[in-house]
XYZ file of C-alpha atoms in Angstrom:
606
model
C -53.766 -62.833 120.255
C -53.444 -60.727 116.302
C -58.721 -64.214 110.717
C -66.642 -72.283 108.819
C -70.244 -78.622 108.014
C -70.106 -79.767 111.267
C -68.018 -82.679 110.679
C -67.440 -83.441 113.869
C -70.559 -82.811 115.289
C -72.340 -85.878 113.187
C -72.849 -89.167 113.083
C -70.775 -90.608 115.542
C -70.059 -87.692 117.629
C -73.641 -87.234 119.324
C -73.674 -91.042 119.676
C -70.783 -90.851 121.858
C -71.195 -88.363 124.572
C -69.580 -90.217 126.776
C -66.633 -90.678 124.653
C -66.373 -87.309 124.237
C -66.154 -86.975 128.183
C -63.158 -89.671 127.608
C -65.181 -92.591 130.274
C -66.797 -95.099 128.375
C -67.020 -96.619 125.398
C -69.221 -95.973 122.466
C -72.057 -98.475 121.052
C -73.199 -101.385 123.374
C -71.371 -102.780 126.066
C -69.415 -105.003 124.580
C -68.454 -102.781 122.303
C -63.611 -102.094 122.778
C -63.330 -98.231 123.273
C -61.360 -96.815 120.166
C -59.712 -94.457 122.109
C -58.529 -96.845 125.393
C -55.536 -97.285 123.740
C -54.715 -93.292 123.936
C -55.896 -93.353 127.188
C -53.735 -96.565 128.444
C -50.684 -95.751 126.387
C -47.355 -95.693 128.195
C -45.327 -92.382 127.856
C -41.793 -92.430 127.623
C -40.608 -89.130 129.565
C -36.973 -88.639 128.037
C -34.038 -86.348 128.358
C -34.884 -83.295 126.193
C -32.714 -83.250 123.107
C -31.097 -80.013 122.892
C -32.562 -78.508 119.668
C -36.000 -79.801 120.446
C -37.268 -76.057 120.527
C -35.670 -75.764 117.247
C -32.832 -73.067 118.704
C -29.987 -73.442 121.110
C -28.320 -70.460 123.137
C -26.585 -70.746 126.498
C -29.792 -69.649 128.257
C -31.017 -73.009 126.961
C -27.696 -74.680 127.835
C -27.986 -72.973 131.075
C -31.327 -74.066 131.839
C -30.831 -77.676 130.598
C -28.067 -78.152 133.267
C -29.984 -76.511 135.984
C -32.962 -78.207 135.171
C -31.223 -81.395 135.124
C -33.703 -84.810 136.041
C -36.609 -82.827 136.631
C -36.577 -81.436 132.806
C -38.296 -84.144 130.383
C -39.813 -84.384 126.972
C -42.514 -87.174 126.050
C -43.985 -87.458 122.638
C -47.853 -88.714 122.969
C -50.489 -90.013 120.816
C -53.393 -88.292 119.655
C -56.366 -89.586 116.979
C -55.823 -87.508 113.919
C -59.972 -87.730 114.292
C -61.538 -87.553 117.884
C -64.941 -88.982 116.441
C -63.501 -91.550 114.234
C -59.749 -92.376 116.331
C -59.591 -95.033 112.660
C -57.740 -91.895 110.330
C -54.977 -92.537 111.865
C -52.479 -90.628 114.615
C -51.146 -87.146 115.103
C -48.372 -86.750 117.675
C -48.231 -84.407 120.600
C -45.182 -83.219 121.745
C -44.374 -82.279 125.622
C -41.785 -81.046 127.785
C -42.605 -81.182 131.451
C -40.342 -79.462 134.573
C -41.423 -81.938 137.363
C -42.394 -79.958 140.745
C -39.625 -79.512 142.838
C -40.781 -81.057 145.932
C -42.823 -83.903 145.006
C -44.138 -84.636 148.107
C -45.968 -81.431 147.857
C -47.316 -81.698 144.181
C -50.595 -80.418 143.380
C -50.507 -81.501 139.747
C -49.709 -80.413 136.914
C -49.974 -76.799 135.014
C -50.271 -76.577 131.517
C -49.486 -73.580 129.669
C -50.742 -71.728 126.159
C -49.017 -68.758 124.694
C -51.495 -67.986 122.156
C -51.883 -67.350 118.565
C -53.569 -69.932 116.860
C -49.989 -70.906 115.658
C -48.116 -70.412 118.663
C -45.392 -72.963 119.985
C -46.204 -73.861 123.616
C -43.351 -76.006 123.887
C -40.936 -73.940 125.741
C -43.646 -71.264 127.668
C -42.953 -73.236 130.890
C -39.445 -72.618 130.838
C -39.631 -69.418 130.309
C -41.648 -68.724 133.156
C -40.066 -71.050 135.146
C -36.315 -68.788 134.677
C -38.597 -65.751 135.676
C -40.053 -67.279 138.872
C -37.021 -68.931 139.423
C -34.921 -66.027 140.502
C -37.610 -64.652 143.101
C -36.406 -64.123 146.669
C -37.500 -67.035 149.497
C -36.802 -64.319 151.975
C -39.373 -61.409 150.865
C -43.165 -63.227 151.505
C -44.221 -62.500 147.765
C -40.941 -63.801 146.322
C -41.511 -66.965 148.354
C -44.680 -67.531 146.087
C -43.789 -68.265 142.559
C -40.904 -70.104 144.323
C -44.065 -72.358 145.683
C -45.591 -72.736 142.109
C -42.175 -74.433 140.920
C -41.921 -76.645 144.210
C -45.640 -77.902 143.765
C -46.578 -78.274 139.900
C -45.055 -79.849 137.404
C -45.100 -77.482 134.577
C -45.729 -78.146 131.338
C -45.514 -76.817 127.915
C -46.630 -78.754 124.440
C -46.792 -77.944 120.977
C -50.604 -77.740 119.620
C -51.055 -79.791 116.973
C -49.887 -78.905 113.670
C -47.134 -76.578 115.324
C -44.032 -77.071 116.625
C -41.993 -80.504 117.695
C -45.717 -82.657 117.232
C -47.129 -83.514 114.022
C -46.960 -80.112 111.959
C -49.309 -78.709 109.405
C -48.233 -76.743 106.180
C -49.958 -74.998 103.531
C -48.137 -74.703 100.402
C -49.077 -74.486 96.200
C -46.665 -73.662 93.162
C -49.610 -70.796 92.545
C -47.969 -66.916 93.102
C -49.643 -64.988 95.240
C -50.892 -61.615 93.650
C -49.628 -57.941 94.298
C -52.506 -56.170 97.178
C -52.377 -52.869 97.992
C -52.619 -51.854 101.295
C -52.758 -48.273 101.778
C -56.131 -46.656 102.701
C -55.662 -44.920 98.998
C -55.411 -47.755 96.573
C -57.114 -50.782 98.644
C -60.874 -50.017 97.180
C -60.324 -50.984 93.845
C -62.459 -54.178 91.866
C -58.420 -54.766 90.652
C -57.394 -55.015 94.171
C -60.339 -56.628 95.871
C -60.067 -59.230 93.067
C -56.654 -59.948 94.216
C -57.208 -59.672 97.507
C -59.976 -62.768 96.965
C -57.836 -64.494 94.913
C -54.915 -64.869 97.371
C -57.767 -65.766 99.891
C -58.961 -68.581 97.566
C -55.423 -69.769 96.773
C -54.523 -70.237 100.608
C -57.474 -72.262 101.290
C -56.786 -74.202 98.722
C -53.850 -74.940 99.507
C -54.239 -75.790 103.239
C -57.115 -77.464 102.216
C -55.020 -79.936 99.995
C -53.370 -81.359 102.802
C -55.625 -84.417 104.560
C -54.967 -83.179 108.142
C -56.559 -79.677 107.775
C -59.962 -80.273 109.046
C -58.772 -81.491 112.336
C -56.268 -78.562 113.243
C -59.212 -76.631 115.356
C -59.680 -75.822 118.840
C -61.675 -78.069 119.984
C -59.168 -81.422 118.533
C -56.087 -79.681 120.737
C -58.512 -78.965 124.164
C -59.061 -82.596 123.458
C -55.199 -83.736 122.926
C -54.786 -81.328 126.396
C -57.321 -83.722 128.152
C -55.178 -86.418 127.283
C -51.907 -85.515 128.595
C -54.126 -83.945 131.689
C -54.945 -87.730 132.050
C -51.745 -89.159 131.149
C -50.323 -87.447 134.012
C -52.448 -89.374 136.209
C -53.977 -85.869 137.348
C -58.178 -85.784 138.167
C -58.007 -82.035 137.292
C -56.656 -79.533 134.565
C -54.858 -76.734 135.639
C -53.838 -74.005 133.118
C -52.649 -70.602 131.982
C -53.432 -69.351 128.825
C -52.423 -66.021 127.289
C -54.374 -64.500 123.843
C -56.014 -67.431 122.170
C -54.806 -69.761 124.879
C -57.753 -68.022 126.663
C -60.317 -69.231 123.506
C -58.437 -72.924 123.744
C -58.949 -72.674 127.885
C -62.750 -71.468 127.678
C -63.283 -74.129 124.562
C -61.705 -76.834 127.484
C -63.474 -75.801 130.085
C -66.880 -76.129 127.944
C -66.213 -79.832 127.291
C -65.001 -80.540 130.363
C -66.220 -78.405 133.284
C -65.907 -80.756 136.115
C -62.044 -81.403 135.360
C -61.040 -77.453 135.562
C -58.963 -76.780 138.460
C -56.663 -73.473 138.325
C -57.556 -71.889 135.165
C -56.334 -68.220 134.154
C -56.902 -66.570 130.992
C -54.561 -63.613 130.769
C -55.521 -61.054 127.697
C -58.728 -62.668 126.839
C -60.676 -63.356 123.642
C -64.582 -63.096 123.518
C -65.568 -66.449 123.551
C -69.479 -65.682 123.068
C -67.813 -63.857 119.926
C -66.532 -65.055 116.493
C -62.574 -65.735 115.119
C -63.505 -62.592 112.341
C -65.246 -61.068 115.205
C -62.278 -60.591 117.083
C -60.053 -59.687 113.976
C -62.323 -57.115 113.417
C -62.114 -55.421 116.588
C -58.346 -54.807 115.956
C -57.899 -51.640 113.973
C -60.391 -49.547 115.828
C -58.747 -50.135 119.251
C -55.449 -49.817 117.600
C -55.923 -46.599 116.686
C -57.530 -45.770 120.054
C -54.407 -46.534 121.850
C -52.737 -43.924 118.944
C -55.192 -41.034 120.168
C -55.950 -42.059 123.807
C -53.049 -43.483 125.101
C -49.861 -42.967 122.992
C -50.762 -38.985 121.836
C -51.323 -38.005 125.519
C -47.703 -39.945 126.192
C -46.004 -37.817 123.977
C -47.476 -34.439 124.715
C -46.738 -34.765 128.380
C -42.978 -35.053 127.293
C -42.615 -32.996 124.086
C -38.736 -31.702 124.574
C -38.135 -35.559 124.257
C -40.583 -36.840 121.798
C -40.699 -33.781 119.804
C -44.029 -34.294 118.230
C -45.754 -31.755 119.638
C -46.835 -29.824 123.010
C -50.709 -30.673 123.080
C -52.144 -34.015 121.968
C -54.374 -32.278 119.179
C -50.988 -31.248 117.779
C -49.179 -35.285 117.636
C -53.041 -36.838 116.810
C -52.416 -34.396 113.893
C -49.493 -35.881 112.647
C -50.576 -39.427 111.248
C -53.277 -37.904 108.875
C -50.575 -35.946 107.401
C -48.893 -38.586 105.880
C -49.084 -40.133 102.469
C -51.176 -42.853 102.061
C -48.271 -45.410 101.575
C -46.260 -44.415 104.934
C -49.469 -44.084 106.696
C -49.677 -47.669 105.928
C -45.777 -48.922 106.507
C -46.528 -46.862 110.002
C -49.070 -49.326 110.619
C -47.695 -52.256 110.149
C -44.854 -51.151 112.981
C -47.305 -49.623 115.568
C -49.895 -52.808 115.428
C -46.392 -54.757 116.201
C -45.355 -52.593 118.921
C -48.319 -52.444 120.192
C -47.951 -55.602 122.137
C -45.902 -54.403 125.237
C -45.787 -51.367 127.326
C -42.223 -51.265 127.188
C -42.525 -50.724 123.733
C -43.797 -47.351 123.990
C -41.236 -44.941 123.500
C -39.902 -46.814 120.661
C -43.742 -46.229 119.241
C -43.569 -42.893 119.177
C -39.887 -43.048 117.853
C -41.482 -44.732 114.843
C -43.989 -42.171 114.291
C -41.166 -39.135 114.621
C -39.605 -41.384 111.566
C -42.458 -41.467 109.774
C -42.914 -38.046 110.137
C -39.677 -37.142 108.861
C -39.793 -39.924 106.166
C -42.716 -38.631 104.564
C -40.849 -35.164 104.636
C -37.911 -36.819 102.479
C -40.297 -38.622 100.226
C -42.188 -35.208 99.356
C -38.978 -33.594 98.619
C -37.546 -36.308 96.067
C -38.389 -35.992 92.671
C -38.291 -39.461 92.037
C -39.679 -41.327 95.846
C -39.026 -44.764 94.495
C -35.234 -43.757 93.010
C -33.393 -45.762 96.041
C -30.044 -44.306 96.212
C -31.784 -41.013 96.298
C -33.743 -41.943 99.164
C -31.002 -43.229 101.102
C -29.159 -40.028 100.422
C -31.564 -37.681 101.526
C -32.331 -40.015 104.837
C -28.232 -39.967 105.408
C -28.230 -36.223 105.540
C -31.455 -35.354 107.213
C -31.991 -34.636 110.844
C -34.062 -36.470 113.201
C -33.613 -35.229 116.802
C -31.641 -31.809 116.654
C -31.578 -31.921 120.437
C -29.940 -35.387 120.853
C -27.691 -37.363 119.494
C -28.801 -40.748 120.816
C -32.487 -40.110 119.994
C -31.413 -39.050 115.933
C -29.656 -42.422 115.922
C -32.219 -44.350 116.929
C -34.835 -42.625 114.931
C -32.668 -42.753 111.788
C -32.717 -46.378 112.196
C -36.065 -46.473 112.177
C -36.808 -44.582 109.318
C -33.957 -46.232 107.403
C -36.445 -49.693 108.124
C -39.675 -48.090 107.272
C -38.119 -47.095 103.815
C -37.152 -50.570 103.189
C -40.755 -51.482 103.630
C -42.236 -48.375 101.111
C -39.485 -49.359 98.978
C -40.366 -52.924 99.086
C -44.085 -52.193 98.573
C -43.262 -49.813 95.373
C -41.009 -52.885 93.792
C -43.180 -56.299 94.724
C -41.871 -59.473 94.408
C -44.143 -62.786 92.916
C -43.774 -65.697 94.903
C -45.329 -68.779 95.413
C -47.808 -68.997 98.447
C -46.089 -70.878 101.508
C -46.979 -70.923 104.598
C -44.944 -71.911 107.346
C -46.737 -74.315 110.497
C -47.540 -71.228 112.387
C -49.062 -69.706 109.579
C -50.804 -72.546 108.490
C -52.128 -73.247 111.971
C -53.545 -69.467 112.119
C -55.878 -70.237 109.048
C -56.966 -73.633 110.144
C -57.833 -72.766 113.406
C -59.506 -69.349 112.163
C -61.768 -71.190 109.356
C -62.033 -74.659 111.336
C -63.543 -73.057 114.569
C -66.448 -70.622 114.133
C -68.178 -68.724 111.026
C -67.021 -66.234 108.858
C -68.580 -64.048 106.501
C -68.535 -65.907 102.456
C -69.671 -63.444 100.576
C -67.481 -60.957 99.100
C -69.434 -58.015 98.868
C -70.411 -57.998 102.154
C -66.080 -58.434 103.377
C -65.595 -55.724 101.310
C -68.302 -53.239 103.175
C -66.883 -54.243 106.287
C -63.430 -53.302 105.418
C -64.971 -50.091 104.137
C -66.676 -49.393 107.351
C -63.734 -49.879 109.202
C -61.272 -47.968 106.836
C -62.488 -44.423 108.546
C -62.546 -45.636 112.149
C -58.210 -47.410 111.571
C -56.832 -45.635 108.579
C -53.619 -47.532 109.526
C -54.995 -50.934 110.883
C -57.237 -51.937 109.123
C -55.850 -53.403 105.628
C -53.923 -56.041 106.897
C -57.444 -58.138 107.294
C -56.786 -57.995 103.457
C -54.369 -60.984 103.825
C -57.059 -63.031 106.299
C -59.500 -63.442 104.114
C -59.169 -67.431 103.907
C -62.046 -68.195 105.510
C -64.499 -66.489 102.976
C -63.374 -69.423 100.401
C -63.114 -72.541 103.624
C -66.010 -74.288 103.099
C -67.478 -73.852 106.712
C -66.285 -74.655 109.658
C -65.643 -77.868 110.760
C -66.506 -77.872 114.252
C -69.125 -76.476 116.540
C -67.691 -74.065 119.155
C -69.726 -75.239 123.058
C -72.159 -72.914 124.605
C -70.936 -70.828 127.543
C -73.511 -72.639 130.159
C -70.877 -74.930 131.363
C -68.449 -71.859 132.292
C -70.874 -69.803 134.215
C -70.268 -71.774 138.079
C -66.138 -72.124 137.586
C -63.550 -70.198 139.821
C -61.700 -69.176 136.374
C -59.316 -65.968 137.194
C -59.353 -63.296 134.166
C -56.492 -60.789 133.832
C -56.978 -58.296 131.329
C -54.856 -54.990 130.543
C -57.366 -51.773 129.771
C -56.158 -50.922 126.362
C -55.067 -54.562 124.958
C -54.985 -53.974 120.912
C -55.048 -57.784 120.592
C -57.845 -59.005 122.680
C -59.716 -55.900 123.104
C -61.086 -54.849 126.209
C -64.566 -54.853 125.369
C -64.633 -58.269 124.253
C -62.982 -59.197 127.588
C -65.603 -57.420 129.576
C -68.090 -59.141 127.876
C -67.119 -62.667 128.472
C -66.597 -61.841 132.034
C -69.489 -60.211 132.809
C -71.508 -64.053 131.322
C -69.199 -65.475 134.123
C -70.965 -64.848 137.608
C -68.328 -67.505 139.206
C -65.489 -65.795 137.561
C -62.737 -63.574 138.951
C -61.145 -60.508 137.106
C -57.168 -58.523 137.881
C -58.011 -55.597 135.321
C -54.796 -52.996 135.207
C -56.000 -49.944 134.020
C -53.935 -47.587 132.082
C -51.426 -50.349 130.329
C -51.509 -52.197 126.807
C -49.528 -54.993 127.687
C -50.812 -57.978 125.907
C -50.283 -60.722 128.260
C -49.924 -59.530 131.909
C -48.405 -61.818 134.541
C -46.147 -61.913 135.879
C -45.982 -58.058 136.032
C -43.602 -57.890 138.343
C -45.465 -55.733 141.103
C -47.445 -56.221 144.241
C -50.956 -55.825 142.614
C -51.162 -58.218 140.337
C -48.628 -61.065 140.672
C -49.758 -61.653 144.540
C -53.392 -62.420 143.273
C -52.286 -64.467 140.552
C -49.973 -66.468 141.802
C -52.359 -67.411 144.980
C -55.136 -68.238 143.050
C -53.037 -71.075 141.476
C -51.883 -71.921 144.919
C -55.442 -72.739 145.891
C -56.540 -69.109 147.221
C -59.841 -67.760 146.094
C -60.857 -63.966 145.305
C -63.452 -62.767 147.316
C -64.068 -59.574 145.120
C -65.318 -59.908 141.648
C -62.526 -57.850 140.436
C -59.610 -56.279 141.759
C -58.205 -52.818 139.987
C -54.909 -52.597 139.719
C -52.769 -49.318 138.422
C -50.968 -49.822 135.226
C -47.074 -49.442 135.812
C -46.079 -46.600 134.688
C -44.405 -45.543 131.044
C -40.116 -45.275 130.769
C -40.189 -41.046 130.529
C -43.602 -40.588 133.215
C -41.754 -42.515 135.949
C -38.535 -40.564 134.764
C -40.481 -37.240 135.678
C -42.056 -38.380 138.634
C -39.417 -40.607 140.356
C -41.963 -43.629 140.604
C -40.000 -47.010 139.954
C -41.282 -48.895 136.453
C -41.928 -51.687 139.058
C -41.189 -52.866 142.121
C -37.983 -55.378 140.616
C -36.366 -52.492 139.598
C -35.362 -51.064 143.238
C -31.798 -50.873 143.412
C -31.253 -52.572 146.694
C -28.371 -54.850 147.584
C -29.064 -58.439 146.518
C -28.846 -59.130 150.346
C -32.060 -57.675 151.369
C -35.190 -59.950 152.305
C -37.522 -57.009 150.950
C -36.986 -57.401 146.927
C -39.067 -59.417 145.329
C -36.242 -60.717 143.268
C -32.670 -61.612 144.082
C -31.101 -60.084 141.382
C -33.801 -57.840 139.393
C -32.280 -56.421 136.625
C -31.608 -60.566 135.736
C -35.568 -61.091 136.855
C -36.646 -57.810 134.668
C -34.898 -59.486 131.672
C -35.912 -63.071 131.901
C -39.787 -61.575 132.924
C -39.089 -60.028 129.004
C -37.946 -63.092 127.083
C -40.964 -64.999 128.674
C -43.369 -62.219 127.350
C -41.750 -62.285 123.949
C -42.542 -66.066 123.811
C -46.067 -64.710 124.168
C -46.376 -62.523 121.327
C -47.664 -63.242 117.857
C -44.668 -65.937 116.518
C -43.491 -63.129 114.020
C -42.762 -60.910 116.744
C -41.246 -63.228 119.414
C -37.953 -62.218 118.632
C-alpha cells in the first residue's frame, strides 16, 4: 500500500464551497468561474503511442492490435492549484478502453493501483487481458466479459507520476550511511543521520514549486474532472492499497457522485499516513509466526526448517543482526502475494545457511571468500532443484550484506514515484516533528518487528515538511454509501485491523473478507467466492449481508498434500467445456499475475 498549514483550506477555499463541488462559480454572480474552462475543455482522445507506458513488449503489441479503436489516450488539464486555478496547469494523462457494446454502457470505471507513487496508467489493461479471456459459456465467466462490454475503463497517471506532469525530488547533497540492523540503529551517530537524510529529502522536494499540490485530495479532484469530462453523472472506481485512501478522500468531497466504488486492501482512513506505516512491522512479523512458521512445519521434508513451528519461529532470532536485517528487506517484499510463499520460506532457509557461512569466515566482509564458501556449501541435501534455487537466494542476500558492509555516497534522487510517496505522505495528514519522540516509537516497535521495522528509518521526511498542506474530510459523508470493501486477513500492507476499523464506521458499507491469505490486493482471485460478488456489485447488484467470508485459496505444497486445486482456473479441463471459468487458464492464471504485479509497490512490480 508499503511514510503535515492548511493551505488549501484558507482564504479562498471556504469561500468557494460550491466550487469545490465543481457547480458554480465563486464570488457574486457575475463573477467568470476560474475553473469553467477545465470543465468545458475539449479532449482530444488519440491513438495511444506505443511507449506511452514507458515499456513495449509484444503483450503490449498484442493488446494494442486487439484493442484497436476502442483503445485511446487523452491528455487533460488540471489547475496546478484547485483554490487558486491562476498558478498555472498540471497535465493529466489518460488511457481509456471504450465499453464494448456501447449501447449498453453504464459509464465509465476508473482504476487506482496504489502507492502514493503508483502509475495508474496501464491498470485497466491489465485487468482488461485478465477478464478478457473468461468463458461466455460458464455463467461466472460471462461476467467480467459484461464489465468490458458495459464500461469504458480507464486508467490515468496521478499527478506527479507517470505520462502527466511528473514531480522529482533531487539535491547535489549525499545522502549519509544509516544502519539498519536492530544492533547498530540506536545510536545519537545514526539517529543523527537518519534525521539528516530526512531533512535533506524534504528539502529537496520542497525546492521544487509543484510540491505542495501533489496530495490526495488535488488528484480525487483531477479524478472528478475526467469523471465529468466523460460526460458521466457518477464516479465509478476500483482502488487497490492507497487507491482505497484516494477513493474514501473522493467519496468525502463528493458523496452524491459515487456510483460503484471498491476498495480492495484498504487503508484506515479515520487513521494517519505514519499511522499506517507504523502498523507495518508488527503485522509483518505476525504473518512470520502465524502464518508462514505454521506453513513450513506442516511440510518440513520440503522446507526443511523444522518439524514444529516453535522449532522454524526459532530460526530468525538466531541470526546476526545484519542478515536478520537483509532477511527483512526480502520477506516485507514477498510479502505482497500468496504465491510468494514458498519462495518466503526459501529465503529464510538461505538466510539460515548464510549466516552459517558468515560465522565460519574469518574475514565475513572478504568477498571472494564468501562466494567460495556459498559455492561449496549445501542448501537442500534432499533436492537438487530446491539447493538451486536456495543458492540463488542466498547468493542475492550476500550481495545485499556485502553491499551494506561497503556503502556507497551518493547524491539524494528521487525518482517520480519516489517523490510522489513523500509528497503525498507529508502533504496529506500529520506526522510526528519531533525527533525524540520518532525515535521512541521506533524503539517501541524494534521488540515487537526485529526485521521490519528499520526501514521507517528512510521515511522520516515528514518530521522536517513543514505541515501538511491539506486537510483530510471527515468520514460523515461515507457512512450512507453502497462502497464494497475486500480485504485479505493477514494483509502486511494495509493491515487488517485498520481495515476493520474503517468498515465497521461504514453502516452502508459492504465487506468480501478471505480469511487465511496475505494477498495484498484481492480481485480478481480467480474463484467462485469472491470474484462473483465483486464483479456483480459493479454490475449494479447489491450485498444483502454485511460481509461475506470467503476461504483463502490455499498455499502451492497444502493443496499439493490435499489434492485441492490453488483455484478454480487451474482445472485441467479441455478448453471446450462451458464449466471453466476461463477459456484457456493457465493463459488467465498468468495474465491474473501480471495485473497483480502492476499492483504492488512500483519497486516490486516487476
Amino acid at each position: 500500500m508499503v511514510s503535515i498549514d492548511k493551505f488549501l483550506r484558507t482564504g479562498v477555499w471556504f469561500s468557494c464551497a460550491a466550487v469545490s463541488a465543481g457547480l458554480v462559480a465563486c464570488g457574486g454572480s457575475g463573477d467568470p468561474d476560474p475553473l469553467q474552462k477545465y470543465r468545458e475543455q475539449t479532449v482530444q482522445w488519440a491513438a495511444c503511442d506505443a511507449t506511452i507506458l514507458g515499456r513495449t513488449s509484444p503483450k503490449i503489441d498484442s493488446l494494442w492490435a486487439e484493442a484497436g479503436d476502442r483503445l485511446r489516450c487523452a491528455s487533460v488539464r488540471a489547475p496546478l492549484d484547485w483554490s487558486n486555478p491562476e498558478r498555472g496547469d498540471v497535465v493529466i494523462s489518460a488511457l481509456r478502453m471504450a465499453a464494448g457494446k456501447p449501447e449498453k454502457r453504464r459509464g465509465a470505471m476508473f482504476f487506482n493501483p496504489g502507492g502514493p507513487g503508483g502509475d495508474g496508467l496501464a491498470t485497466n489493461l491489465n485487468l482488461f487481458l485478465a477478464c478478457s479471456g473468461s468463458n461466455p459459456s460458464n455463467p461466472q465467466g460471462a461476467q467480467p466479459l459484461r464489465l468490458l462490454d458495459e464500461y469504458d475503463m480507464v486508467g490515468f497517471s496521478p499527478r506527479g507520476t507517470g505520462a502527466s506532469t511528473q514531480l522529482h525530488c533531487a539535491t547535489n547533497e549525499h545522502a549519509r550511511f544509516v544502519e539498519f540492523s536492530a544492533s547498530g540503529w540506536d545510536t545519537p551517530a545514526n539517529i543523527a543521520n537518519a534525521h539528516y537524510n530526512g531533512s535533506k529529502t524534504a528539502e529537496a522536494c520542497l525546492k521544487n514549486p509543484i510540491t505542495p499540490f501533489i496530495n490526495t485530495e488535488a488528484t480525487a479532484r483531477d479524478m472528478d474532472l475526467l469523471r465529468g469530462l466523460l460526460g458521466d453523472q457518477k464516479l465509478n472506481y476500483v482502488g487497490y492499497s492507497y487507491g482505497t485512501w484516494l477513493g474514501a478522500w473522493y467519496a468525502a468531497l463528493f458523496p452524491e457522485r459515487v456510483g460503484r466504488m471498491v476498495l480492495d486492501s484498504s487503508t484506515d482512513f479515520s487513521s494517519t499516513m505514519e499511522g499506517i506505516l507504523t502498523s507495518q512491522g508488527p503485522v509483518r512479523q505476525r504473518l512470520l509466526d502465524d502464518v508462514m512458521a505454521p506453513y513450513a512445519a506442516r511440510h518440513p521434508d520440503y522446507f526443511q526448517l523444522g518439524a514444529n513451528e516453535a522449532l522454524v519461529r526459532a530460526i530468525t532470532p538466531g541470526l546476526s543482526s545484519q542478515v536478520q536485517n537483509v532477511l527483512g528487506i526480502k520477506l516485507s517484499n514477498l510479502g505482497y502475494k500468496r504465491i510468494n510463499a514458498d519462495q518466503y520460506l526459501f529465503t529464510v532457509s538461505a538466510a539460515k545457511s548464510l549466516d552459517a557461512v558468515l560465522k565460519s569466515l574469518p574475514d565475513p566482509s572478504d568477498e571472494d571468500a564468501l562466494e567460495e564458501a556459498i559455492d561449496e556449501h549445501v542448501f537442500d541435501a534432499s533436492s537438487r532443484s530446491r539447493d538451486a534455487v536456495i543458492r540463488n537466494i542466498a547468493v542475492e542476500l550476500a550481495q545485499i550484506y556485502l553491499a551494506r558492509l561497503n556503502p556507497t555516497s551518493t547524491s539524494i534522487i528521487l525518482d517520480a514515484s519516489e517523490s510522489v510517496l513523500h509528497a503525498v505522505h507529508c502533504n496529506d495528514t500529520v506526522a510526528t516533528t519531533d525527533l525524540t519522540t520518532w525515535a521512541s516509537i521506533l524503539r517501541t516497535l524494534a521488540p515487537k518487528a526485529p526485521m521490519f521495522f528499520s526501514g521507517l528509518l528512510d521515511l522520516h521526511t515528514c518530521a522536517f515538511w513543514g505541515g501538511p498542506r491539506v486537510s483530510k474530510p471527515e468520514l460523515t459523508p461515507l457512512k450512507p454509501l453502497d462502497i464494497l470493501f475486500v480485504q485479505s486477513q493477514y494483509d502486511t500492507a494495509t493491515y487488517t485491523e485498520g481495515a476493520n476499523n474503517f468498515f465497521a464506521q461504514l453502516p452502508a458499507a459492504r465487506r468480501v473478507y478471505v480469511s487465511g491469505d496475505f494477498d495484498h490486493g484481492i480481485y480478481p482471485y480467480s474463484d467462485s467466492c469472491v470474484d462473483p460478488r465483486v464483479t456483480n456489485y459493479l454490475l449494479g447488484e447489491s450485498f444483502t449481508q454485511r460481509e461475506a467470508v470467503c476461504e483463502g485459496i490455499p498455499f502451492t505444497q497444502d493443496a499439493a498434500k490435499s489434492g485441492v486445486p490453488q483455484a478454480a482456473a487451474s482445472a485441467p479441463e479441455p478448453a471446450s467445456s462451458a464449466s471453466q471459468v476461463y477459456k484457456d487458464p493457465q493463459k488467465a492464471r498468468e495474465l491474473i499475475e501480471d495485473f497483480k504485479r502492476g499492483i504492488l509497490p512500483p519497486n516490486l512490480r516487476r
